[in-house]
């Protein structure tokens, strides 16, 4: 198959490109810069220049492909609502090029607010986009399904880890360095799912090749690590104290990330494994942290999550 991939030079997207090429698919990767274009060409992918705001370019690339995997998203939380609207428009544009063709569109979403207070499953439906959480990728995909597009979703764990990670865990490490302490909220018993980027990439390929329309797949290798355990590894590796923060004090330590640091987000991927035969094989998050790569300066050059 010839697959168009958005976010193709990002942390997850670049692994998806490698996975697809390794399985003998042809990849068209979206690149917004010369540097990104060079990386894609070196990986063996065809380059399509553009970005998520260029809707006509997205339609053109999707129309020329046998399927689309959308992993691109700008994680600049200072303009989160704007980025969510940009993504909604991009998903709609991609889907419009596939309407009526039975060619698959696989989009990406997270797990935030999916099932507060219990273990989320693939059968759960996310709440409608709102001012408090405006991400609308899954709602946009559902609207496309109603128009006959073969769209489905991969919901990724909040911690997608591995070499090159510049997401939430490096953010916690940088905060611990800056504040001189590694922190958790309350008793730290809130849980975070995790998945290695290479396992996530394998899931995208399996979902593209074997998935059904309007299906939701969970990129979850570990259902719920205690946030306290993550904080303790960080504290030990940095040789700083590990401290508990009340919800009232959390904002002083975590800043904008305080809400996420206190979330309890356990999630299952059993249905995904059963349907697709997906079996995560890479190291878990704690083992990845213990290896030490996360604490090398180059690993943490970027403190805030960016486009996948």
PDB file of C-alpha atoms in Angstrom:
ATOM      1  CA  UNK A   1       0.000   0.000   0.000  1.00  0.00           C
ATOM      2  CA  UNK A   2       0.992   3.627  -0.490  1.00  0.00           C
ATOM      3  CA  UNK A   3       0.404   5.349   2.858  1.00  0.00           C
ATOM      4  CA  UNK A   4       0.333   9.088   3.525  1.00  0.00           C
ATOM      5  CA  UNK A   5       1.586   9.893   7.050  1.00  0.00           C
ATOM      6  CA  UNK A   6       1.177  13.240   8.779  1.00  0.00           C
ATOM      7  CA  UNK A   7       3.559  14.001  11.636  1.00  0.00           C
ATOM      8  CA  UNK A   8       5.989  11.775   9.768  1.00  0.00           C
ATOM      9  CA  UNK A   9       9.103  13.345  11.274  1.00  0.00           C
ATOM     10  CA  UNK A  10       7.747  13.447  14.829  1.00  0.00           C
ATOM     11  CA  UNK A  11       8.501  11.141  17.739  1.00  0.00           C
ATOM     12  CA  UNK A  12       5.688   8.669  17.010  1.00  0.00           C
ATOM     13  CA  UNK A  13       5.266   9.393  13.312  1.00  0.00           C
ATOM     14  CA  UNK A  14       8.898   8.681  12.442  1.00  0.00           C
ATOM     15  CA  UNK A  15       8.584   5.257  14.096  1.00  0.00           C
ATOM     16  CA  UNK A  16       5.386   4.620  12.119  1.00  0.00           C
ATOM     17  CA  UNK A  17       7.237   5.469   8.892  1.00  0.00           C
ATOM     18  CA  UNK A  18       9.996   2.977   9.749  1.00  0.00           C
ATOM     19  CA  UNK A  19       7.445   0.296  10.668  1.00  0.00           C
ATOM     20  CA  UNK A  20       5.528   0.715   7.414  1.00  0.00           C
ATOM     21  CA  UNK A  21       8.636   0.698   5.231  1.00  0.00           C
ATOM     22  CA  UNK A  22       9.884  -2.382   7.083  1.00  0.00           C
ATOM     23  CA  UNK A  23       6.625  -4.114   6.130  1.00  0.00           C
ATOM     24  CA  UNK A  24       7.177  -3.169   2.439  1.00  0.00           C
ATOM     25  CA  UNK A  25       4.598  -0.409   2.281  1.00  0.00           C
ATOM     26  CA  UNK A  26       5.407   2.775   0.381  1.00  0.00           C
ATOM     27  CA  UNK A  27       5.263   5.903   2.533  1.00  0.00           C
ATOM     28  CA  UNK A  28       4.514   9.499   1.615  1.00  0.00           C
ATOM     29  CA  UNK A  29       5.544  11.635   4.591  1.00  0.00           C
ATOM     30  CA  UNK A  30       4.385  15.167   5.298  1.00  0.00           C
ATOM     31  CA  UNK A  31       7.327  17.516   5.873  1.00  0.00           C
ATOM     32  CA  UNK A  32       7.149  21.224   6.636  1.00  0.00           C
ATOM     33  CA  UNK A  33      10.910  21.918   6.583  1.00  0.00           C
ATOM     34  CA  UNK A  34      14.000  21.078   4.564  1.00  0.00           C
ATOM     35  CA  UNK A  35      15.435  19.230   7.569  1.00  0.00           C
ATOM     36  CA  UNK A  36      12.308  17.095   7.865  1.00  0.00           C
ATOM     37  CA  UNK A  37      12.345  16.370   4.156  1.00  0.00           C
ATOM     38  CA  UNK A  38      15.939  15.151   4.374  1.00  0.00           C
ATOM     39  CA  UNK A  39      15.093  12.860   7.292  1.00  0.00           C
ATOM     40  CA  UNK A  40      12.181  11.316   5.415  1.00  0.00           C
ATOM     41  CA  UNK A  41      14.183  10.824   2.246  1.00  0.00           C
ATOM     42  CA  UNK A  42      16.975   9.173   4.230  1.00  0.00           C
ATOM     43  CA  UNK A  43      14.407   6.803   5.779  1.00  0.00           C
ATOM     44  CA  UNK A  44      13.242   5.756   2.320  1.00  0.00           C
ATOM     45  CA  UNK A  45       9.984   7.704   2.225  1.00  0.00           C
ATOM     46  CA  UNK A  46       8.596   9.954  -0.482  1.00  0.00           C
ATOM     47  CA  UNK A  47       8.380  13.563   0.694  1.00  0.00           C
ATOM     48  CA  UNK A  48       5.239  15.680   0.505  1.00  0.00           C
ATOM     49  CA  UNK A  49       5.941  19.283   1.500  1.00  0.00           C
ATOM     50  CA  UNK A  50       3.318  21.103   3.530  1.00  0.00           C
ATOM     51  CA  UNK A  51       1.787  21.303   6.996  1.00  0.00           C
ATOM     52  CA  UNK A  52      -1.521  20.754   8.792  1.00  0.00           C
ATOM     53  CA  UNK A  53      -2.774  24.221   7.904  1.00  0.00           C
ATOM     54  CA  UNK A  54      -2.490  23.610   4.136  1.00  0.00           C
ATOM     55  CA  UNK A  55      -5.778  21.783   3.648  1.00  0.00           C
ATOM     56  CA  UNK A  56      -5.636  21.555  -0.128  1.00  0.00           C
ATOM     57  CA  UNK A  57      -2.174  19.987   0.082  1.00  0.00           C
ATOM     58  CA  UNK A  58      -3.476  17.444   2.589  1.00  0.00           C
ATOM     59  CA  UNK A  59      -6.383  16.529   0.313  1.00  0.00           C
ATOM     60  CA  UNK A  60      -4.049  16.105  -2.652  1.00  0.00           C
ATOM     61  CA  UNK A  61      -1.707  13.760  -0.778  1.00  0.00           C
ATOM     62  CA  UNK A  62      -4.562  11.734   0.704  1.00  0.00           C
ATOM     63  CA  UNK A  63      -6.242  11.390  -2.685  1.00  0.00           C
ATOM     64  CA  UNK A  64      -3.056   9.876  -4.127  1.00  0.00           C
ATOM     65  CA  UNK A  65      -2.664   7.338  -1.304  1.00  0.00           C
ATOM     66  CA  UNK A  66      -4.149   3.940  -0.525  1.00  0.00           C
ATOM     67  CA  UNK A  67      -4.568   4.970   3.105  1.00  0.00           C
ATOM     68  CA  UNK A  68      -3.726   7.717   5.587  1.00  0.00           C
ATOM     69  CA  UNK A  69      -2.242   7.688   9.085  1.00  0.00           C
ATOM     70  CA  UNK A  70      -2.604  10.971  10.941  1.00  0.00           C
ATOM     71  CA  UNK A  71      -0.140  11.389  13.824  1.00  0.00           C
ATOM     72  CA  UNK A  72       0.599  15.107  13.483  1.00  0.00           C
ATOM     73  CA  UNK A  73      -0.382  17.444  16.313  1.00  0.00           C
ATOM     74  CA  UNK A  74       1.163  20.582  17.773  1.00  0.00           C
ATOM     75  CA  UNK A  75       1.456  20.105  21.543  1.00  0.00           C
ATOM     76  CA  UNK A  76       2.025  23.767  22.324  1.00  0.00           C
ATOM     77  CA  UNK A  77      -0.387  24.047  25.250  1.00  0.00           C
ATOM     78  CA  UNK A  78      -0.214  27.854  25.224  1.00  0.00           C
ATOM     79  CA  UNK A  79      -2.516  27.694  22.184  1.00  0.00           C
ATOM     80  CA  UNK A  80      -4.158  24.323  22.717  1.00  0.00           C
ATOM     81  CA  UNK A  81      -7.642  25.331  21.537  1.00  0.00           C
ATOM     82  CA  UNK A  82      -6.223  26.802  18.335  1.00  0.00           C
ATOM     83  CA  UNK A  83      -4.198  23.646  17.667  1.00  0.00           C
ATOM     84  CA  UNK A  84      -7.244  21.437  18.295  1.00  0.00           C
ATOM     85  CA  UNK A  85      -9.260  23.401  15.737  1.00  0.00           C
ATOM     86  CA  UNK A  86      -6.390  23.150  13.260  1.00  0.00           C
ATOM     87  CA  UNK A  87      -6.349  19.381  13.730  1.00  0.00           C
ATOM     88  CA  UNK A  88     -10.123  19.102  13.315  1.00  0.00           C
ATOM     89  CA  UNK A  89      -9.906  20.865   9.969  1.00  0.00           C
ATOM     90  CA  UNK A  90      -6.971  18.688   8.889  1.00  0.00           C
ATOM     91  CA  UNK A  91      -8.813  15.458   9.740  1.00  0.00           C
ATOM     92  CA  UNK A  92     -11.878  16.659   7.835  1.00  0.00           C
ATOM     93  CA  UNK A  93      -9.714  17.510   4.814  1.00  0.00           C
ATOM     94  CA  UNK A  94      -7.987  14.127   4.847  1.00  0.00           C
ATOM     95  CA  UNK A  95     -11.301  12.317   5.152  1.00  0.00           C
ATOM     96  CA  UNK A  96     -12.943  14.288   2.350  1.00  0.00           C
ATOM     97  CA  UNK A  97     -10.314  12.952  -0.048  1.00  0.00           C
ATOM     98  CA  UNK A  98     -11.104   9.354   0.976  1.00  0.00           C
ATOM     99  CA  UNK A  99     -14.904   9.589   1.047  1.00  0.00           C
ATOM    100  CA  UNK A 100     -16.596   6.718  -0.746  1.00  0.00           C
ATOM    101  CA  UNK A 101     -13.349   4.889  -1.525  1.00  0.00           C
ATOM    102  CA  UNK A 102     -13.068   2.358   1.351  1.00  0.00           C
ATOM    103  CA  UNK A 103      -9.459   3.508   1.798  1.00  0.00           C
ATOM    104  CA  UNK A 104      -8.578   3.641   5.524  1.00  0.00           C
ATOM    105  CA  UNK A 105      -7.972   6.765   7.594  1.00  0.00           C
ATOM    106  CA  UNK A 106      -6.344   6.179  10.971  1.00  0.00           C
ATOM    107  CA  UNK A 107      -6.314   9.158  13.304  1.00  0.00           C
ATOM    108  CA  UNK A 108      -4.713   9.700  16.721  1.00  0.00           C
ATOM    109  CA  UNK A 109      -6.259  10.714  20.029  1.00  0.00           C
ATOM    110  CA  UNK A 110      -5.312  10.623  23.688  1.00  0.00           C
ATOM    111  CA  UNK A 111      -7.013   9.128  26.732  1.00  0.00           C
ATOM    112  CA  UNK A 112      -7.646  12.236  28.833  1.00  0.00           C
ATOM    113  CA  UNK A 113     -11.186  12.344  30.285  1.00  0.00           C
ATOM    114  CA  UNK A 114     -12.160   9.103  28.533  1.00  0.00           C
ATOM    115  CA  UNK A 115     -13.292   7.246  31.670  1.00  0.00           C
ATOM    116  CA  UNK A 116     -12.608   9.203  34.886  1.00  0.00           C
ATOM    117  CA  UNK A 117     -12.384   7.019  37.959  1.00  0.00           C
ATOM    118  CA  UNK A 118     -12.159   3.639  36.216  1.00  0.00           C
ATOM    119  CA  UNK A 119     -10.153   1.689  33.656  1.00  0.00           C
ATOM    120  CA  UNK A 120     -10.910   2.959  30.161  1.00  0.00           C
ATOM    121  CA  UNK A 121     -11.635   0.448  27.401  1.00  0.00           C
ATOM    122  CA  UNK A 122     -11.936   0.667  23.653  1.00  0.00           C
ATOM    123  CA  UNK A 123     -15.738   0.698  23.965  1.00  0.00           C
ATOM    124  CA  UNK A 124     -15.698   4.008  25.850  1.00  0.00           C
ATOM    125  CA  UNK A 125     -16.639   7.157  23.947  1.00  0.00           C
ATOM    126  CA  UNK A 126     -14.776  10.381  24.697  1.00  0.00           C
ATOM    127  CA  UNK A 127     -16.784  13.386  25.854  1.00  0.00           C
ATOM    128  CA  UNK A 128     -17.781  15.954  23.264  1.00  0.00           C
ATOM    129  CA  UNK A 129     -15.169  18.662  22.682  1.00  0.00           C
ATOM    130  CA  UNK A 130     -15.575  21.540  25.129  1.00  0.00           C
ATOM    131  CA  UNK A 131     -13.841  24.741  26.117  1.00  0.00           C
ATOM    132  CA  UNK A 132     -12.066  22.885  28.940  1.00  0.00           C
ATOM    133  CA  UNK A 133     -10.803  20.125  26.609  1.00  0.00           C
ATOM    134  CA  UNK A 134     -11.330  21.095  22.949  1.00  0.00           C
ATOM    135  CA  UNK A 135      -9.512  18.282  21.172  1.00  0.00           C
ATOM    136  CA  UNK A 136     -11.900  17.051  18.477  1.00  0.00           C
ATOM    137  CA  UNK A 137      -9.976  14.501  16.404  1.00  0.00           C
ATOM    138  CA  UNK A 138     -12.173  11.572  17.408  1.00  0.00           C
ATOM    139  CA  UNK A 139     -15.394  13.535  16.948  1.00  0.00           C
ATOM    140  CA  UNK A 140     -14.170  14.593  13.511  1.00  0.00           C
ATOM    141  CA  UNK A 141     -13.459  10.962  12.635  1.00  0.00           C
ATOM    142  CA  UNK A 142     -16.951   9.923  13.757  1.00  0.00           C
ATOM    143  CA  UNK A 143     -18.475  12.582  11.519  1.00  0.00           C
ATOM    144  CA  UNK A 144     -16.452  11.211   8.603  1.00  0.00           C
ATOM    145  CA  UNK A 145     -17.662   7.668   9.295  1.00  0.00           C
ATOM    146  CA  UNK A 146     -21.224   8.962   8.995  1.00  0.00           C
ATOM    147  CA  UNK A 147     -20.265  10.163   5.495  1.00  0.00           C
ATOM    148  CA  UNK A 148     -18.934   6.752   4.507  1.00  0.00           C
ATOM    149  CA  UNK A 149     -15.248   7.200   5.289  1.00  0.00           C
ATOM    150  CA  UNK A 150     -13.431   4.153   6.665  1.00  0.00           C
ATOM    151  CA  UNK A 151     -12.031   6.038   9.664  1.00  0.00           C
ATOM    152  CA  UNK A 152     -10.767   4.621  12.955  1.00  0.00           C
ATOM    153  CA  UNK A 153      -8.687   5.871  15.873  1.00  0.00           C
ATOM    154  CA  UNK A 154      -5.612   4.912  17.871  1.00  0.00           C
ATOM    155  CA  UNK A 155      -5.748   6.284  21.405  1.00  0.00           C
ATOM    156  CA  UNK A 156      -2.228   6.642  22.727  1.00  0.00           C
ATOM    157  CA  UNK A 157      -1.072   6.415  26.324  1.00  0.00           C
ATOM    158  CA  UNK A 158      -0.116   9.762  27.899  1.00  0.00           C
ATOM    159  CA  UNK A 159       3.437   8.467  28.159  1.00  0.00           C
ATOM    160  CA  UNK A 160       4.780   7.273  24.827  1.00  0.00           C
ATOM    161  CA  UNK A 161       8.416   6.611  25.660  1.00  0.00           C
ATOM    162  CA  UNK A 162      11.672   5.577  24.033  1.00  0.00           C
ATOM    163  CA  UNK A 163      14.740   7.156  22.462  1.00  0.00           C
ATOM    164  CA  UNK A 164      14.079  10.733  21.392  1.00  0.00           C
ATOM    165  CA  UNK A 165      11.140  11.274  23.761  1.00  0.00           C
ATOM    166  CA  UNK A 166      10.479  14.967  24.385  1.00  0.00           C
ATOM    167  CA  UNK A 167       7.053  14.534  25.971  1.00  0.00           C
ATOM    168  CA  UNK A 168       5.706  14.349  29.480  1.00  0.00           C
ATOM    169  CA  UNK A 169       8.409  12.287  31.221  1.00  0.00           C
ATOM    170  CA  UNK A 170      11.285  14.532  30.074  1.00  0.00           C
ATOM    171  CA  UNK A 171       9.134  17.443  31.232  1.00  0.00           C
ATOM    172  CA  UNK A 172       8.948  15.870  34.711  1.00  0.00           C
ATOM    173  CA  UNK A 173      12.705  15.310  34.696  1.00  0.00           C
ATOM    174  CA  UNK A 174      13.390  18.921  33.753  1.00  0.00           C
ATOM    175  CA  UNK A 175      10.997  20.157  36.438  1.00  0.00           C
ATOM    176  CA  UNK A 176      12.787  18.001  39.035  1.00  0.00           C
ATOM    177  CA  UNK A 177      16.112  19.489  37.976  1.00  0.00           C
ATOM    178  CA  UNK A 178      14.745  23.017  38.090  1.00  0.00           C
ATOM    179  CA  UNK A 179      12.901  22.681  41.412  1.00  0.00           C
ATOM    180  CA  UNK A 180      15.441  20.440  43.144  1.00  0.00           C
ATOM    181  CA  UNK A 181      12.784  17.821  43.907  1.00  0.00           C
ATOM    182  CA  UNK A 182      10.767  15.165  42.078  1.00  0.00           C
ATOM    183  CA  UNK A 183       7.095  15.511  42.960  1.00  0.00           C
ATOM    184  CA  UNK A 184       3.774  13.727  42.797  1.00  0.00           C
ATOM    185  CA  UNK A 185       0.261  14.848  43.723  1.00  0.00           C
ATOM    186  CA  UNK A 186      -1.447  13.590  46.886  1.00  0.00           C
ATOM    187  CA  UNK A 187      -0.300  10.071  47.697  1.00  0.00           C
ATOM    188  CA  UNK A 188       0.866   9.494  44.120  1.00  0.00           C
ATOM    189  CA  UNK A 189      -1.474   6.554  43.594  1.00  0.00           C
ATOM    190  CA  UNK A 190      -2.942   7.994  40.393  1.00  0.00           C
ATOM    191  CA  UNK A 191      -2.072   5.802  37.439  1.00  0.00           C
ATOM    192  CA  UNK A 192      -0.572   6.533  34.029  1.00  0.00           C
ATOM    193  CA  UNK A 193      -0.664   4.118  31.085  1.00  0.00           C
ATOM    194  CA  UNK A 194       2.471   3.855  28.962  1.00  0.00           C
ATOM    195  CA  UNK A 195       3.638   2.442  25.641  1.00  0.00           C
ATOM    196  CA  UNK A 196       6.969   2.343  23.841  1.00  0.00           C
ATOM    197  CA  UNK A 197       7.037   4.256  20.543  1.00  0.00           C
ATOM    198  CA  UNK A 198       8.076   1.152  18.580  1.00  0.00           C
ATOM    199  CA  UNK A 199       5.170  -0.864  19.987  1.00  0.00           C
ATOM    200  CA  UNK A 200       2.848   2.028  19.152  1.00  0.00           C
ATOM    201  CA  UNK A 201       4.173   2.095  15.594  1.00  0.00           C
ATOM    202  CA  UNK A 202       3.500  -1.615  15.227  1.00  0.00           C
ATOM    203  CA  UNK A 203      -0.070  -1.032  16.395  1.00  0.00           C
ATOM    204  CA  UNK A 204      -0.650   1.656  13.758  1.00  0.00           C
ATOM    205  CA  UNK A 205       0.472  -0.741  11.027  1.00  0.00           C
ATOM    206  CA  UNK A 206      -1.725  -3.580  12.263  1.00  0.00           C
ATOM    207  CA  UNK A 207      -4.725  -1.274  12.588  1.00  0.00           C
ATOM    208  CA  UNK A 208      -4.182   0.064   9.078  1.00  0.00           C
ATOM    209  CA  UNK A 209      -3.830  -3.400   7.537  1.00  0.00           C
ATOM    210  CA  UNK A 210      -6.533  -5.212   9.502  1.00  0.00           C
ATOM    211  CA  UNK A 211      -8.696  -2.627  11.208  1.00  0.00           C
ATOM    212  CA  UNK A 212     -12.379  -1.870  10.747  1.00  0.00           C
ATOM    213  CA  UNK A 213     -14.188   1.421  10.249  1.00  0.00           C
ATOM    214  CA  UNK A 214     -15.277   3.303  13.374  1.00  0.00           C
ATOM    215  CA  UNK A 215     -13.030   1.168  15.585  1.00  0.00           C
ATOM    216  CA  UNK A 216     -10.995   2.469  18.511  1.00  0.00           C
ATOM    217  CA  UNK A 217      -7.667   0.863  19.374  1.00  0.00           C
ATOM    218  CA  UNK A 218      -5.690   1.473  22.543  1.00  0.00           C
ATOM    219  CA  UNK A 219      -1.937   1.983  22.335  1.00  0.00           C
ATOM    220  CA  UNK A 220      -1.424   0.793  25.895  1.00  0.00           C
ATOM    221  CA  UNK A 221       1.346  -1.605  26.904  1.00  0.00           C
ATOM    222  CA  UNK A 222       1.149  -0.894  30.654  1.00  0.00           C
ATOM    223  CA  UNK A 223      -2.338  -0.235  31.993  1.00  0.00           C
ATOM    224  CA  UNK A 224      -1.406   2.066  34.844  1.00  0.00           C
ATOM    225  CA  UNK A 225       1.907   2.852  36.502  1.00  0.00           C
ATOM    226  CA  UNK A 226       1.708   4.705  39.804  1.00  0.00           C
ATOM    227  CA  UNK A 227       2.743   8.312  39.275  1.00  0.00           C
ATOM    228  CA  UNK A 228       4.652   8.033  42.561  1.00  0.00           C
ATOM    229  CA  UNK A 229       6.792   5.224  41.141  1.00  0.00           C
ATOM    230  CA  UNK A 230       7.726   7.384  38.142  1.00  0.00           C
ATOM    231  CA  UNK A 231       8.605  10.292  40.451  1.00  0.00           C
ATOM    232  CA  UNK A 232      10.730   8.024  42.653  1.00  0.00           C
ATOM    233  CA  UNK A 233      12.855   6.786  39.754  1.00  0.00           C
ATOM    234  CA  UNK A 234      13.397  10.368  38.620  1.00  0.00           C
ATOM    235  CA  UNK A 235      14.358  11.453  42.131  1.00  0.00           C
ATOM    236  CA  UNK A 236      16.811   8.602  42.555  1.00  0.00           C
ATOM    237  CA  UNK A 237      18.448   9.117  39.171  1.00  0.00           C
ATOM    238  CA  UNK A 238      18.833  12.859  39.764  1.00  0.00           C
ATOM    239  CA  UNK A 239      19.716  12.462  43.450  1.00  0.00           C
ATOM    240  CA  UNK A 240      16.980  14.873  44.533  1.00  0.00           C
ATOM    241  CA  UNK A 241      14.270  14.350  47.173  1.00  0.00           C
ATOM    242  CA  UNK A 242      10.899  12.907  46.203  1.00  0.00           C
ATOM    243  CA  UNK A 243       8.064  14.976  47.657  1.00  0.00           C
ATOM    244  CA  UNK A 244       4.272  14.899  47.815  1.00  0.00           C
ATOM    245  CA  UNK A 245       2.334  17.977  46.765  1.00  0.00           C
ATOM    246  CA  UNK A 246      -1.231  18.777  47.731  1.00  0.00           C
ATOM    247  CA  UNK A 247      -3.551  19.630  44.865  1.00  0.00           C
ATOM    248  CA  UNK A 248      -3.411  23.222  46.026  1.00  0.00           C
ATOM    249  CA  UNK A 249       0.393  23.283  45.907  1.00  0.00           C
ATOM    250  CA  UNK A 250       0.749  21.273  42.699  1.00  0.00           C
ATOM    251  CA  UNK A 251       0.511  24.309  40.432  1.00  0.00           C
ATOM    252  CA  UNK A 252       3.553  25.879  42.095  1.00  0.00           C
ATOM    253  CA  UNK A 253       5.655  22.853  41.170  1.00  0.00           C
ATOM    254  CA  UNK A 254       4.116  21.614  37.914  1.00  0.00           C
ATOM    255  CA  UNK A 255       2.732  24.839  36.437  1.00  0.00           C
ATOM    256  CA  UNK A 256       0.344  24.178  33.526  1.00  0.00           C
ATOM    257  CA  UNK A 257       1.033  20.453  33.877  1.00  0.00           C
ATOM    258  CA  UNK A 258      -0.520  20.230  37.376  1.00  0.00           C
ATOM    259  CA  UNK A 259      -3.895  19.001  36.110  1.00  0.00           C
ATOM    260  CA  UNK A 260      -2.271  16.186  34.126  1.00  0.00           C
ATOM    261  CA  UNK A 261       0.067  15.231  36.988  1.00  0.00           C
ATOM    262  CA  UNK A 262      -2.913  14.510  39.221  1.00  0.00           C
ATOM    263  CA  UNK A 263      -5.021  12.583  36.697  1.00  0.00           C
ATOM    264  CA  UNK A 264      -5.835   8.909  37.253  1.00  0.00           C
ATOM    265  CA  UNK A 265      -5.913   7.424  33.736  1.00  0.00           C
ATOM    266  CA  UNK A 266      -5.769   3.616  33.807  1.00  0.00           C
ATOM    267  CA  UNK A 267      -6.648   2.053  30.458  1.00  0.00           C
ATOM    268  CA  UNK A 268      -6.902  -1.425  28.985  1.00  0.00           C
ATOM    269  CA  UNK A 269      -5.821  -2.605  25.551  1.00  0.00           C
ATOM    270  CA  UNK A 270      -7.164  -6.153  25.800  1.00  0.00           C
ATOM    271  CA  UNK A 271      -9.715  -5.750  23.005  1.00  0.00           C
ATOM    272  CA  UNK A 272      -7.043  -4.218  20.760  1.00  0.00           C
ATOM    273  CA  UNK A 273      -4.735  -7.168  21.398  1.00  0.00           C
ATOM    274  CA  UNK A 274      -7.519  -9.657  20.739  1.00  0.00           C
ATOM    275  CA  UNK A 275      -8.666  -8.015  17.501  1.00  0.00           C
ATOM    276  CA  UNK A 276      -5.288  -7.270  15.955  1.00  0.00           C
ATOM    277  CA  UNK A 277      -2.953  -9.777  17.580  1.00  0.00           C
ATOM    278  CA  UNK A 278      -0.899  -6.855  18.895  1.00  0.00           C
ATOM    279  CA  UNK A 279       1.718  -7.857  21.453  1.00  0.00           C
ATOM    280  CA  UNK A 280       3.954  -5.099  22.898  1.00  0.00           C
ATOM    281  CA  UNK A 281       7.556  -6.323  23.102  1.00  0.00           C
ATOM    282  CA  UNK A 282       9.641  -3.294  24.094  1.00  0.00           C
ATOM    283  CA  UNK A 283      10.859  -2.274  27.548  1.00  0.00           C
ATOM    284  CA  UNK A 284       8.373  -0.714  29.951  1.00  0.00           C
ATOM    285  CA  UNK A 285       8.557   2.893  31.085  1.00  0.00           C
ATOM    286  CA  UNK A 286      10.264   2.229  34.424  1.00  0.00           C
ATOM    287  CA  UNK A 287      12.879   0.014  32.763  1.00  0.00           C
ATOM    288  CA  UNK A 288      13.401   2.719  30.143  1.00  0.00           C
ATOM    289  CA  UNK A 289      13.947   5.282  32.881  1.00  0.00           C
ATOM    290  CA  UNK A 290      16.333   3.014  34.751  1.00  0.00           C
ATOM    291  CA  UNK A 291      18.448   2.620  31.619  1.00  0.00           C
ATOM    292  CA  UNK A 292      19.505   6.232  32.023  1.00  0.00           C
ATOM    293  CA  UNK A 293      19.076   7.659  28.512  1.00  0.00           C
ATOM    294  CA  UNK A 294      16.387  10.002  29.788  1.00  0.00           C
ATOM    295  CA  UNK A 295      18.901  11.714  32.042  1.00  0.00           C
ATOM    296  CA  UNK A 296      21.420  12.555  29.349  1.00  0.00           C
ATOM    297  CA  UNK A 297      21.391  16.267  28.376  1.00  0.00           C
ATOM    298  CA  UNK A 298      20.626  15.578  24.701  1.00  0.00           C
ATOM    299  CA  UNK A 299      17.543  13.520  25.605  1.00  0.00           C
ATOM    300  CA  UNK A 300      15.999  16.433  27.439  1.00  0.00           C
ATOM    301  CA  UNK A 301      16.937  19.245  25.095  1.00  0.00           C
ATOM    302  CA  UNK A 302      13.233  20.013  24.585  1.00  0.00           C
ATOM    303  CA  UNK A 303      11.213  20.388  27.755  1.00  0.00           C
ATOM    304  CA  UNK A 304       7.748  20.717  26.246  1.00  0.00           C
ATOM    305  CA  UNK A 305       5.918  18.233  24.028  1.00  0.00           C
ATOM    306  CA  UNK A 306       5.833  19.165  20.348  1.00  0.00           C
ATOM    307  CA  UNK A 307       4.289  17.698  17.230  1.00  0.00           C
ATOM    308  CA  UNK A 308       4.311  13.926  17.005  1.00  0.00           C
TER     309      UNK A 308
END
